[in-house]
PDB file of C-alpha atoms in Angstrom:
ATOM      1  CA  UNK A1164      -7.798 -13.568-102.399  1.00 53.00           C
ATOM      2  CA  UNK A1165     -11.517 -14.298-102.503  1.00 74.00           C
ATOM      3  CA  UNK A1166     -11.380 -14.690-106.311  1.00 74.00           C
ATOM      4  CA  UNK A1167      -8.422 -17.059-105.973  1.00 77.00           C
ATOM      5  CA  UNK A1168     -10.323 -19.138-103.422  1.00 81.00           C
ATOM      6  CA  UNK A1169     -13.415 -19.158-105.630  1.00 81.00           C
ATOM      7  CA  UNK A1170     -11.441 -20.357-108.665  1.00 82.00           C
ATOM      8  CA  UNK A1171      -9.742 -23.056-106.585  1.00 84.00           C
ATOM      9  CA  UNK A1172     -13.064 -24.293-105.194  1.00 85.00           C
ATOM     10  CA  UNK A1173     -14.638 -24.322-108.664  1.00 84.00           C
ATOM     11  CA  UNK A1174     -11.704 -26.328-109.993  1.00 83.00           C
ATOM     12  CA  UNK A1175     -12.031 -28.710-107.063  1.00 86.00           C
ATOM     13  CA  UNK A1176     -15.787 -29.092-107.581  1.00 87.00           C
ATOM     14  CA  UNK A1177     -15.674 -29.713-111.326  1.00 84.00           C
ATOM     15  CA  UNK A1178     -12.570 -31.877-110.984  1.00 80.00           C
ATOM     16  CA  UNK A1179     -14.244 -34.210-108.528  1.00 85.00           C
ATOM     17  CA  UNK A1180     -17.777 -34.016-109.974  1.00 88.00           C
ATOM     18  CA  UNK A1181     -17.076 -35.902-113.202  1.00 84.00           C
ATOM     19  CA  UNK A1182     -14.966 -38.625-111.621  1.00 84.00           C
ATOM     20  CA  UNK A1183     -17.520 -39.029-108.822  1.00 89.00           C
ATOM     21  CA  UNK A1184     -20.375 -39.517-111.306  1.00 89.00           C
ATOM     22  CA  UNK A1185     -18.228 -42.018-113.199  1.00 83.00           C
ATOM     23  CA  UNK A1186     -17.352 -43.786-109.955  1.00 86.00           C
ATOM     24  CA  UNK A1187     -21.008 -44.068-108.978  1.00 89.00           C
ATOM     25  CA  UNK A1188     -21.858 -45.532-112.390  1.00 83.00           C
ATOM     26  CA  UNK A1189     -18.943 -47.946-112.160  1.00 78.00           C
ATOM     27  CA  UNK A1190     -20.019 -49.125-108.707  1.00 83.00           C
ATOM     28  CA  UNK A1191     -23.785 -49.328-109.279  1.00 82.00           C
ATOM     29  CA  UNK A1192     -24.134 -50.598-112.837  1.00 70.00           C
ATOM     30  CA  UNK A1193     -24.532 -54.374-112.959  1.00 62.00           C
ATOM     31  CA  UNK A1194     -23.756 -54.543-116.652  1.00 54.00           C
ATOM     32  CA  UNK A1195     -21.315 -52.164-118.260  1.00 57.00           C
ATOM     33  CA  UNK A1196     -22.431 -51.270-121.772  1.00 69.00           C
ATOM     34  CA  UNK A1197     -19.529 -50.868-124.182  1.00 75.00           C
ATOM     35  CA  UNK A1198     -21.779 -48.842-126.448  1.00 82.00           C
ATOM     36  CA  UNK A1199     -22.572 -46.399-123.624  1.00 76.00           C
ATOM     37  CA  UNK A1200     -18.939 -46.010-122.574  1.00 73.00           C
ATOM     38  CA  UNK A1201     -17.815 -45.529-126.181  1.00 80.00           C
ATOM     39  CA  UNK A1202     -20.538 -42.912-126.655  1.00 83.00           C
ATOM     40  CA  UNK A1203     -19.462 -40.985-123.531  1.00 75.00           C
ATOM     41  CA  UNK A1204     -15.818 -41.005-124.589  1.00 76.00           C
ATOM     42  CA  UNK A1205     -16.743 -39.772-128.075  1.00 84.00           C
ATOM     43  CA  UNK A1206     -19.071 -37.128-126.652  1.00 82.00           C
ATOM     44  CA  UNK A1207     -16.259 -35.795-124.498  1.00 78.00           C
ATOM     45  CA  UNK A1208     -13.852 -35.765-127.449  1.00 83.00           C
ATOM     46  CA  UNK A1209     -16.248 -33.741-129.620  1.00 87.00           C
ATOM     47  CA  UNK A1210     -16.943 -31.276-126.817  1.00 81.00           C
ATOM     48  CA  UNK A1211     -13.253 -30.748-126.068  1.00 80.00           C
ATOM     49  CA  UNK A1212     -12.372 -30.357-129.759  1.00 87.00           C
ATOM     50  CA  UNK A1213     -14.956 -27.605-130.170  1.00 86.00           C
ATOM     51  CA  UNK A1214     -13.703 -25.759-127.092  1.00 80.00           C
ATOM     52  CA  UNK A1215     -10.111 -25.924-128.356  1.00 85.00           C
ATOM     53  CA  UNK A1216     -11.093 -24.648-131.818  1.00 88.00           C
ATOM     54  CA  UNK A1217     -13.679 -22.006-130.933  1.00 86.00           C
ATOM     55  CA  UNK A1218     -12.700 -20.869-127.456  1.00 78.00           C
ATOM     56  CA  UNK A1219      -9.179 -21.617-126.252  1.00 79.00           C
ATOM     57  CA  UNK A1220      -7.078 -20.842-129.317  1.00 88.00           C
ATOM     58  CA  UNK A1221      -9.109 -17.807-130.517  1.00 88.00           C
ATOM     59  CA  UNK A1222      -9.055 -16.364-126.978  1.00 79.00           C
ATOM     60  CA  UNK A1223      -5.290 -16.873-126.755  1.00 84.00           C
ATOM     61  CA  UNK A1224      -4.695 -15.311-130.187  1.00 89.00           C
ATOM     62  CA  UNK A1225      -6.530 -12.163-129.122  1.00 85.00           C
ATOM     63  CA  UNK A1226      -4.013 -11.447-126.357  1.00 82.00           C
ATOM     64  CA  UNK A1227      -0.758 -12.851-127.757  1.00 85.00           C
ATOM     65  CA  UNK A1228       1.017 -13.841-130.988  1.00 90.00           C
ATOM     66  CA  UNK A1229       0.945 -17.125-132.860  1.00 92.00           C
ATOM     67  CA  UNK A1230       4.471 -18.125-131.801  1.00 92.00           C
ATOM     68  CA  UNK A1231       3.640 -17.997-128.080  1.00 90.00           C
ATOM     69  CA  UNK A1232       0.484 -19.976-128.787  1.00 92.00           C
ATOM     70  CA  UNK A1233       2.389 -22.682-130.653  1.00 94.00           C
ATOM     71  CA  UNK A1234       4.922 -22.957-127.834  1.00 93.00           C
ATOM     72  CA  UNK A1235       2.110 -23.305-125.289  1.00 90.00           C
ATOM     73  CA  UNK A1236       0.351 -25.989-127.358  1.00 92.00           C
ATOM     74  CA  UNK A1237       3.572 -27.976-127.797  1.00 94.00           C
ATOM     75  CA  UNK A1238       4.355 -27.773-124.071  1.00 91.00           C
ATOM     76  CA  UNK A1239       0.836 -29.004-123.281  1.00 86.00           C
ATOM     77  CA  UNK A1240       1.203 -31.968-125.631  1.00 89.00           C
ATOM     78  CA  UNK A1241       4.637 -32.853-124.229  1.00 90.00           C
ATOM     79  CA  UNK A1242       3.355 -32.729-120.642  1.00 83.00           C
ATOM     80  CA  UNK A1243       0.509 -35.121-121.434  1.00 79.00           C
ATOM     81  CA  UNK A1244       2.845 -37.494-123.296  1.00 84.00           C
ATOM     82  CA  UNK A1245       5.047 -37.511-120.202  1.00 82.00           C
ATOM     83  CA  UNK A1246       2.060 -38.363-118.011  1.00 74.00           C
ATOM     84  CA  UNK A1247       1.039 -41.178-120.353  1.00 73.00           C
ATOM     85  CA  UNK A1248       4.548 -42.654-120.457  1.00 77.00           C
ATOM     86  CA  UNK A1249       4.762 -42.589-116.662  1.00 73.00           C
ATOM     87  CA  UNK A1250       1.434 -44.357-116.219  1.00 62.00           C
ATOM     88  CA  UNK A1251       2.163 -46.833-119.029  1.00 66.00           C
ATOM     89  CA  UNK A1252       5.458 -47.745-117.372  1.00 68.00           C
ATOM     90  CA  UNK A1253       3.647 -48.370-114.093  1.00 61.00           C
ATOM     91  CA  UNK A1254       1.103 -50.599-115.827  1.00 53.00           C
ATOM     92  CA  UNK A1255       3.829 -52.617-117.541  1.00 55.00           C
ATOM     93  CA  UNK A1256       5.926 -53.092-114.414  1.00 54.00           C
ATOM     94  CA  UNK A1257       2.968 -54.234-112.335  1.00 51.00           C
ATOM     95  CA  UNK A1258       1.150 -56.362-114.897  1.00 49.00           C
ATOM     96  CA  UNK A1259       4.189 -58.558-115.631  1.00 48.00           C
ATOM     97  CA  UNK A1260       3.861 -60.305-112.287  1.00 41.00           C
ATOM     98  CA  UNK A1261       0.136 -60.116-111.609  1.00 45.00           C
ATOM     99  CA  UNK A1262      -2.125 -62.863-112.915  1.00 47.00           C
ATOM    100  CA  UNK A1263      -4.915 -63.108-110.362  1.00 46.00           C
ATOM    101  CA  UNK A1264      -7.747 -61.040-108.925  1.00 48.00           C
ATOM    102  CA  UNK A1265      -5.328 -58.655-107.226  1.00 53.00           C
ATOM    103  CA  UNK A1266      -4.176 -57.449-110.640  1.00 54.00           C
ATOM    104  CA  UNK A1267      -7.552 -55.762-111.083  1.00 54.00           C
ATOM    105  CA  UNK A1268      -7.181 -54.039-107.739  1.00 58.00           C
ATOM    106  CA  UNK A1269      -3.713 -52.745-108.513  1.00 58.00           C
ATOM    107  CA  UNK A1270      -4.798 -51.730-112.001  1.00 56.00           C
ATOM    108  CA  UNK A1271      -7.533 -49.583-110.475  1.00 61.00           C
ATOM    109  CA  UNK A1272      -5.045 -47.974-108.091  1.00 63.00           C
ATOM    110  CA  UNK A1273      -2.619 -47.251-110.926  1.00 59.00           C
ATOM    111  CA  UNK A1274      -5.435 -45.717-112.949  1.00 58.00           C
ATOM    112  CA  UNK A1275      -6.273 -43.451-110.002  1.00 67.00           C
ATOM    113  CA  UNK A1276      -2.637 -42.310-109.802  1.00 64.00           C
ATOM    114  CA  UNK A1277      -2.657 -41.632-113.528  1.00 59.00           C
ATOM    115  CA  UNK A1278      -5.870 -39.639-113.265  1.00 64.00           C
ATOM    116  CA  UNK A1279      -4.458 -37.572-110.412  1.00 71.00           C
ATOM    117  CA  UNK A1280      -1.458 -36.716-112.602  1.00 63.00           C
ATOM    118  CA  UNK A1281      -3.654 -35.912-115.598  1.00 64.00           C
ATOM    119  CA  UNK A1282      -6.004 -33.758-113.542  1.00 73.00           C
ATOM    120  CA  UNK A1283      -3.348 -31.223-112.548  1.00 75.00           C
ATOM    121  CA  UNK A1284      -2.917 -29.688-116.040  1.00 69.00           C
ATOM    122  CA  UNK A1285      -6.695 -29.828-116.438  1.00 72.00           C
ATOM    123  CA  UNK A1286      -6.997 -27.737-113.268  1.00 81.00           C
ATOM    124  CA  UNK A1287      -4.342 -25.392-114.637  1.00 76.00           C
ATOM    125  CA  UNK A1288      -6.546 -24.938-117.693  1.00 75.00           C
ATOM    126  CA  UNK A1289      -9.580 -24.124-115.533  1.00 81.00           C
ATOM    127  CA  UNK A1290      -7.666 -21.618-113.413  1.00 83.00           C
ATOM    128  CA  UNK A1291      -6.131 -19.758-116.345  1.00 77.00           C
ATOM    129  CA  UNK A1292      -9.475 -19.920-118.171  1.00 78.00           C
ATOM    130  CA  UNK A1293     -11.263 -18.119-115.340  1.00 81.00           C
ATOM    131  CA  UNK A1294      -8.528 -15.469-115.373  1.00 74.00           C
ATOM    132  CA  UNK A1295      -9.291 -14.861-119.065  1.00 72.00           C
ATOM    133  CA  UNK A1296     -13.085 -14.806-118.701  1.00 76.00           C
ATOM    134  CA  UNK A1297     -15.861 -16.425-116.656  1.00 79.00           C
ATOM    135  CA  UNK A1298     -17.429 -17.866-119.792  1.00 78.00           C
ATOM    136  CA  UNK A1299     -14.211 -19.587-120.845  1.00 78.00           C
ATOM    137  CA  UNK A1300     -13.578 -20.861-117.323  1.00 80.00           C
ATOM    138  CA  UNK A1301     -17.003 -22.464-117.034  1.00 83.00           C
ATOM    139  CA  UNK A1302     -16.798 -23.909-120.572  1.00 79.00           C
ATOM    140  CA  UNK A1303     -13.499 -25.581-119.739  1.00 78.00           C
ATOM    141  CA  UNK A1304     -14.723 -26.777-116.353  1.00 83.00           C
ATOM    142  CA  UNK A1305     -17.853 -28.411-117.819  1.00 82.00           C
ATOM    143  CA  UNK A1306     -15.881 -30.046-120.652  1.00 77.00           C
ATOM    144  CA  UNK A1307     -13.317 -31.448-118.216  1.00 78.00           C
ATOM    145  CA  UNK A1308     -16.031 -32.692-115.842  1.00 82.00           C
ATOM    146  CA  UNK A1309     -17.672 -34.568-118.731  1.00 77.00           C
ATOM    147  CA  UNK A1310     -14.305 -35.946-119.799  1.00 71.00           C
ATOM    148  CA  UNK A1311     -13.736 -37.243-116.258  1.00 77.00           C
ATOM    149  CA  UNK A1312     -16.911 -39.372-116.185  1.00 79.00           C
ATOM    150  CA  UNK A1313     -15.503 -42.293-118.220  1.00 72.00           C
ATOM    151  CA  UNK A1314     -12.229 -41.943-116.289  1.00 71.00           C
ATOM    152  CA  UNK A1315     -14.149 -42.429-113.035  1.00 79.00           C
ATOM    153  CA  UNK A1316     -15.805 -45.509-114.540  1.00 75.00           C
ATOM    154  CA  UNK A1317     -12.441 -46.902-115.670  1.00 67.00           C
ATOM    155  CA  UNK A1318     -11.108 -46.475-112.136  1.00 73.00           C
ATOM    156  CA  UNK A1319     -14.125 -47.859-110.257  1.00 79.00           C
ATOM    157  CA  UNK A1320     -14.703 -51.053-112.252  1.00 71.00           C
ATOM    158  CA  UNK A1321     -11.295 -52.709-111.677  1.00 66.00           C
ATOM    159  CA  UNK A1322     -11.224 -51.601-108.034  1.00 74.00           C
ATOM    160  CA  UNK A1323     -14.691 -53.033-107.423  1.00 76.00           C
ATOM    161  CA  UNK A1324     -13.796 -56.244-109.272  1.00 65.00           C
ATOM    162  CA  UNK A1325     -10.594 -56.453-107.220  1.00 66.00           C
ATOM    163  CA  UNK A1326     -12.554 -56.600-103.976  1.00 73.00           C
ATOM    164  CA  UNK A1327     -12.477 -53.039-102.616  1.00 78.00           C
ATOM    165  CA  UNK A1328     -15.627 -51.927-100.790  1.00 82.00           C
ATOM    166  CA  UNK A1329     -17.825 -49.467-102.673  1.00 82.00           C
ATOM    167  CA  UNK A1330     -17.272 -46.765-100.043  1.00 84.00           C
ATOM    168  CA  UNK A1331     -13.492 -46.979-100.413  1.00 84.00           C
ATOM    169  CA  UNK A1332     -13.768 -47.036-104.207  1.00 84.00           C
ATOM    170  CA  UNK A1333     -15.686 -43.759-104.072  1.00 88.00           C
ATOM    171  CA  UNK A1334     -13.126 -42.270-101.685  1.00 86.00           C
ATOM    172  CA  UNK A1335     -10.260 -43.048-104.082  1.00 84.00           C
ATOM    173  CA  UNK A1336     -12.271 -41.737-107.031  1.00 86.00           C
ATOM    174  CA  UNK A1337     -12.954 -38.425-105.288  1.00 86.00           C
ATOM    175  CA  UNK A1338      -9.336 -38.072-104.152  1.00 85.00           C
ATOM    176  CA  UNK A1339      -8.101 -38.463-107.738  1.00 82.00           C
ATOM    177  CA  UNK A1340      -9.954 -35.259-108.649  1.00 82.00           C
ATOM    178  CA  UNK A1341      -8.440 -33.148-105.849  1.00 85.00           C
ATOM    179  CA  UNK A1342      -5.389 -32.311-107.984  1.00 83.00           C
ATOM    180  CA  UNK A1343      -7.720 -30.425-110.337  1.00 84.00           C
ATOM    181  CA  UNK A1344      -8.364 -27.915-107.555  1.00 85.00           C
ATOM    182  CA  UNK A1345      -4.628 -27.657-106.925  1.00 86.00           C
ATOM    183  CA  UNK A1346      -4.031 -27.027-110.618  1.00 83.00           C
ATOM    184  CA  UNK A1347      -6.786 -24.401-110.699  1.00 85.00           C
ATOM    185  CA  UNK A1348      -5.100 -22.614-107.768  1.00 85.00           C
ATOM    186  CA  UNK A1349      -1.763 -22.372-109.579  1.00 82.00           C
ATOM    187  CA  UNK A1350      -3.460 -21.557-112.888  1.00 79.00           C
ATOM    188  CA  UNK A1351      -5.245 -18.600-111.300  1.00 79.00           C
ATOM    189  CA  UNK A1352      -1.983 -17.327-109.758  1.00 80.00           C
ATOM    190  CA  UNK A1353      -0.007 -17.690-112.993  1.00 75.00           C
ATOM    191  CA  UNK A1354      -2.793 -16.041-114.950  1.00 68.00           C
ATOM    192  CA  UNK A1355      -2.493 -12.823-112.896  1.00 71.00           C
ATOM    193  CA  UNK A1356       1.142 -12.249-113.916  1.00 72.00           C
ATOM    194  CA  UNK A1357       0.467 -10.954-117.431  1.00 73.00           C
ATOM    195  CA  UNK A1358      -1.801 -11.309-120.449  1.00 73.00           C
ATOM    196  CA  UNK A1359       0.907 -13.259-122.291  1.00 80.00           C
ATOM    197  CA  UNK A1360       1.080 -15.766-119.457  1.00 77.00           C
ATOM    198  CA  UNK A1361      -2.687 -16.219-119.643  1.00 74.00           C
ATOM    199  CA  UNK A1362      -2.389 -16.814-123.390  1.00 81.00           C
ATOM    200  CA  UNK A1363       0.375 -19.374-122.823  1.00 81.00           C
ATOM    201  CA  UNK A1364      -1.745 -21.154-120.202  1.00 76.00           C
ATOM    202  CA  UNK A1365      -4.735 -21.251-122.548  1.00 78.00           C
ATOM    203  CA  UNK A1366      -2.520 -22.621-125.334  1.00 85.00           C
ATOM    204  CA  UNK A1367      -1.041 -25.136-122.883  1.00 83.00           C
ATOM    205  CA  UNK A1368      -4.567 -26.263-122.025  1.00 78.00           C
ATOM    206  CA  UNK A1369      -5.376 -26.542-125.738  1.00 85.00           C
ATOM    207  CA  UNK A1370      -2.337 -28.761-126.241  1.00 87.00           C
ATOM    208  CA  UNK A1371      -3.347 -30.956-123.307  1.00 81.00           C
ATOM    209  CA  UNK A1372      -6.867 -31.302-124.672  1.00 80.00           C
ATOM    210  CA  UNK A1373      -5.678 -32.033-128.212  1.00 88.00           C
ATOM    211  CA  UNK A1374      -3.550 -34.877-126.934  1.00 86.00           C
ATOM    212  CA  UNK A1375      -6.315 -36.202-124.676  1.00 80.00           C
ATOM    213  CA  UNK A1376      -8.728 -36.217-127.623  1.00 84.00           C
ATOM    214  CA  UNK A1377      -6.423 -37.669-130.284  1.00 87.00           C
ATOM    215  CA  UNK A1378      -4.254 -39.869-128.046  1.00 82.00           C
ATOM    216  CA  UNK A1379      -6.773 -41.175-125.530  1.00 76.00           C
ATOM    217  CA  UNK A1380     -10.476 -40.515-126.080  1.00 78.00           C
ATOM    218  CA  UNK A1381     -10.872 -41.355-129.782  1.00 85.00           C
ATOM    219  CA  UNK A1382      -8.583 -44.445-129.810  1.00 84.00           C
ATOM    220  CA  UNK A1383     -10.095 -45.741-126.575  1.00 77.00           C
ATOM    221  CA  UNK A1384     -13.688 -45.243-127.751  1.00 81.00           C
ATOM    222  CA  UNK A1385     -12.953 -47.147-130.973  1.00 86.00           C
ATOM    223  CA  UNK A1386     -11.248 -49.905-129.008  1.00 82.00           C
ATOM    224  CA  UNK A1387     -14.187 -50.282-126.624  1.00 77.00           C
ATOM    225  CA  UNK A1388     -16.942 -50.151-129.214  1.00 82.00           C
ATOM    226  CA  UNK A1389     -16.880 -50.147-133.004  1.00 85.00           C
ATOM    227  CA  UNK A1390     -20.115 -48.643-134.234  1.00 84.00           C
ATOM    228  CA  UNK A1391     -22.026 -45.532-135.302  1.00 88.00           C
ATOM    229  CA  UNK A1392     -22.712 -44.435-131.722  1.00 89.00           C
ATOM    230  CA  UNK A1393     -19.112 -43.249-131.427  1.00 90.00           C
ATOM    231  CA  UNK A1394     -19.550 -40.977-134.445  1.00 91.00           C
ATOM    232  CA  UNK A1395     -22.919 -39.799-133.142  1.00 92.00           C
ATOM    233  CA  UNK A1396     -21.411 -39.037-129.738  1.00 89.00           C
ATOM    234  CA  UNK A1397     -18.533 -37.111-131.308  1.00 91.00           C
ATOM    235  CA  UNK A1398     -20.887 -35.022-133.441  1.00 93.00           C
ATOM    236  CA  UNK A1399     -23.254 -34.303-130.536  1.00 91.00           C
ATOM    237  CA  UNK A1400     -20.303 -33.341-128.348  1.00 85.00           C
ATOM    238  CA  UNK A1401     -18.940 -31.013-131.032  1.00 90.00           C
ATOM    239  CA  UNK A1402     -22.327 -29.318-131.447  1.00 90.00           C
ATOM    240  CA  UNK A1403     -22.688 -28.931-127.681  1.00 81.00           C
ATOM    241  CA  UNK A1404     -19.209 -27.435-127.652  1.00 79.00           C
ATOM    242  CA  UNK A1405     -20.212 -24.865-130.270  1.00 84.00           C
ATOM    243  CA  UNK A1406     -23.292 -23.970-128.210  1.00 79.00           C
ATOM    244  CA  UNK A1407     -21.248 -23.610-125.017  1.00 68.00           C
ATOM    245  CA  UNK A1408     -18.787 -21.258-126.713  1.00 69.00           C
ATOM    246  CA  UNK A1409     -21.380 -19.036-128.406  1.00 72.00           C
ATOM    247  CA  UNK A1410     -24.315 -18.837-125.988  1.00 60.00           C
TER     248      UNK A1410
END
């Protein structure tokens, strides 16, 4: 039980750490550099790609067969598509009727709901990763924390612009990361059932990360800023990912 509690607390810490840092930046920064935000998004995408390629999938293949891995990856991708469709529908339904300052406030709230949904499978990845090995668990946790920084920024800016006090903005930002701890709890429990289940969870996490990278991080970074810094960030992130999986 102590190991389960430890994994849950680690998931909770890393899940809230990245969004909290992003929230602080979103609240404190007077000017929001598109180049900086694009760089952070690209950095996270490179780091997550490396972890998928050199850690998650190889680790899963060592304890299960390719067919189980493919099923896990597909399920991870489908789950993230479902999350995106749900959040996109919320955005569309709300933005049709909002044309004033309150639209920024509600946009920030919707983003926080979306992040809470997205953070659950990320926590599942952390929990199952720690069941496979400490090294993999920490690699995933650090990658997800970095990925959550721009998400915290994207939540804080519209909330702040919509008139919410900084203290309340930070409260909402932190709360959005709590579901990561919940996901880590269930990931740790599921991971104790069998080695095949651990492999499926790792593959599921890989699928989630692949979709986050290709469907969110890279397109969003190119939309925010079109320049070499995105490529530089992606390369640096990939190299850091290689270091984190080999050191």
